[in-house]
Amino acid sequence: KAGVTQTPRYLIKTRGQQVTLSCSPISGHRSVSWYQQTPGQGLQFLFEYFSETQRNKGNFPGRFSGRQFSNSRSEMNVSTLELGDSALYLCASTLSAGDTGELFFGEGSRLTVL
Amino acid sequence: GESVGLHLPTLSVQEGDNSIINCAYSNSASDYFIWYKQESGKGPQFIIDIRSNMDKRQGQRVTVLLNKTVKHLSLQIAATQPGDSAVYFCAENAGGTSYGKLTFGQGTILTVHP
């Protein structure tokens, strides 16, 4: 079956702009999590969604937001981009929020802010 | 100013050797631990997991050891192959109802020489 799909894979924005990233989880998976990966901070949790509800949020400013749709697809948005937002944004899905099964990661969306 | 990046530990081994990658975790309440492998340009890939009520778990060519007393996790890879070259991350989860929220370690770069 198809894995986690993230779009776009690469994008370049300028400071002050906003960006929306999309994630399609594995079919049947209802929980979607987002992570930011940078050389300076490593992999950091952004938020988790289950059944269109945000269940957890990491320590990121309010410029970072997300949502989940009824088909479990998720989007995250970053407004008023800063240079430090340049990162690989990873989406992961699992069957349910209470499942200890593995998280399946997509290949990420690489954002460059100029 | 210039950002300080993570200086990832590195492990360099010869093909066929056994590799041991170590990880110290921080949260004594964590009850679920996972090892991920990340190859260049790809998202993290699940290797093996372990619950806190276990101290050892074996997979195909991999073994995870958990020492809760000293909050230490290790990944052993038997007969390491060039295809094992990647960055390896340990991750912990504090449990509850949300297993999509993981805290990742900084990672270890494994290089396998033919």
PDB file of C-alpha atoms in Angstrom, chain A residues 9 31 33 35 37-43 45 48 55-57 88 90 94 97-107, chain B residues 3-7 32 34 36 38 41-47 49 51 89 96-106:
ATOM      1  CA  ARG A   9       8.814  18.001  -1.583  1.00  0.00           C
ATOM      2  CA  SER A  31      -3.419   9.801  13.525  1.00  0.00           C
ATOM      3  CA  SER A  33       1.907  13.948  13.548  1.00  0.00           C
ATOM      4  CA  TYR A  35       7.875  17.160  13.066  1.00  0.00           C
ATOM      5  CA  GLN A  37      14.016  18.658  11.503  1.00  0.00           C
ATOM      6  CA  THR A  38      16.923  21.098  11.485  1.00  0.00           C
ATOM      7  CA  PRO A  39      20.682  20.655  11.856  1.00  0.00           C
ATOM      8  CA  GLY A  40      20.602  22.833  14.962  1.00  0.00           C
ATOM      9  CA  GLN A  41      17.692  21.359  16.872  1.00  0.00           C
ATOM     10  CA  GLY A  42      17.265  17.903  15.409  1.00  0.00           C
ATOM     11  CA  LEU A  43      13.796  16.371  15.199  1.00  0.00           C
ATOM     12  CA  PHE A  45       7.499  17.500  17.587  1.00  0.00           C
ATOM     13  CA  GLU A  48      -0.542  15.585  16.440  1.00  0.00           C
ATOM     14  CA  ARG A  55      -4.321  16.079  20.566  1.00  0.00           C
ATOM     15  CA  ASN A  56      -0.875  17.408  21.330  1.00  0.00           C
ATOM     16  CA  LYS A  57       1.156  20.456  20.498  1.00  0.00           C
ATOM     17  CA  LEU A  88      12.677  19.549   6.694  1.00  0.00           C
ATOM     18  CA  LEU A  90       8.117  15.538   8.339  1.00  0.00           C
ATOM     19  CA  THR A  94      -0.169   5.668  12.697  1.00  0.00           C
ATOM     20  CA  ALA A  97      -3.630   7.969  18.710  1.00  0.00           C
ATOM     21  CA  GLY A  98      -3.601   5.254  21.347  1.00  0.00           C
ATOM     22  CA  ASP A  99      -1.656   2.770  19.287  1.00  0.00           C
ATOM     23  CA  THR A 100       1.877   1.864  20.259  1.00  0.00           C
ATOM     24  CA  GLY A 101       2.559   0.745  16.742  1.00  0.00           C
ATOM     25  CA  GLU A 102       5.194   2.384  14.656  1.00  0.00           C
ATOM     26  CA  LEU A 103       4.948   5.823  13.175  1.00  0.00           C
ATOM     27  CA  PHE A 104       5.341   5.774   9.412  1.00  0.00           C
ATOM     28  CA  PHE A 105       7.148   8.850   8.166  1.00  0.00           C
ATOM     29  CA  GLY A 106       6.904  10.528   4.808  1.00  0.00           C
ATOM     30  CA  GLU A 107       9.963  11.809   2.992  1.00  0.00           C
TER      31      GLU A 107
ATOM     32  CA  SER B   3      23.638  29.025  14.783  1.00  0.00           C
ATOM     33  CA  VAL B   4      25.268  26.160  16.563  1.00  0.00           C
ATOM     34  CA  GLY B   5      24.395  22.864  15.006  1.00  0.00           C
ATOM     35  CA  LEU B   6      24.185  19.533  16.693  1.00  0.00           C
ATOM     36  CA  HIS B   7      27.458  17.633  16.649  1.00  0.00           C
ATOM     37  CA  TYR B  32       7.786   3.255  24.935  1.00  0.00           C
ATOM     38  CA  ILE B  34      11.791   3.281  19.343  1.00  0.00           C
ATOM     39  CA  TYR B  36      14.666   4.894  13.713  1.00  0.00           C
ATOM     40  CA  GLN B  38      17.246   7.873   8.465  1.00  0.00           C
ATOM     41  CA  GLY B  41      16.994  12.530   1.660  1.00  0.00           C
ATOM     42  CA  LYS B  42      14.480  10.227   3.305  1.00  0.00           C
ATOM     43  CA  GLY B  43      12.209  10.246   6.312  1.00  0.00           C
ATOM     44  CA  PRO B  44      12.989   8.181   9.418  1.00  0.00           C
ATOM     45  CA  GLN B  45      12.294   4.488   9.058  1.00  0.00           C
ATOM     46  CA  PHE B  46      11.176   2.322  11.988  1.00  0.00           C
ATOM     47  CA  ILE B  47      13.703  -0.315  13.069  1.00  0.00           C
ATOM     48  CA  ASP B  49      10.640  -0.744  19.485  1.00  0.00           C
ATOM     49  CA  ARG B  51       8.087  -1.204  25.982  1.00  0.00           C
ATOM     50  CA  PHE B  89      17.753   8.053  16.235  1.00  0.00           C
ATOM     51  CA  GLY B  96      -0.909   8.130  27.792  1.00  0.00           C
ATOM     52  CA  THR B  97      -3.222   8.236  24.813  1.00  0.00           C
ATOM     53  CA  SER B  98      -0.912   9.782  22.290  1.00  0.00           C
ATOM     54  CA  TYR B  99       1.828   7.773  20.689  1.00  0.00           C
ATOM     55  CA  GLY B 100       2.315  10.224  17.872  1.00  0.00           C
ATOM     56  CA  LYS B 101       4.318  12.525  20.115  1.00  0.00           C
ATOM     57  CA  LEU B 102       7.893  11.368  20.294  1.00  0.00           C
ATOM     58  CA  THR B 103      10.980  12.976  21.769  1.00  0.00           C
ATOM     59  CA  PHE B 104      13.964  12.188  19.581  1.00  0.00           C
ATOM     60  CA  GLY B 105      17.587  11.920  20.533  1.00  0.00           C
ATOM     61  CA  GLN B 106      20.201  13.852  18.588  1.00  0.00           C
TER      62      GLN B 106
END
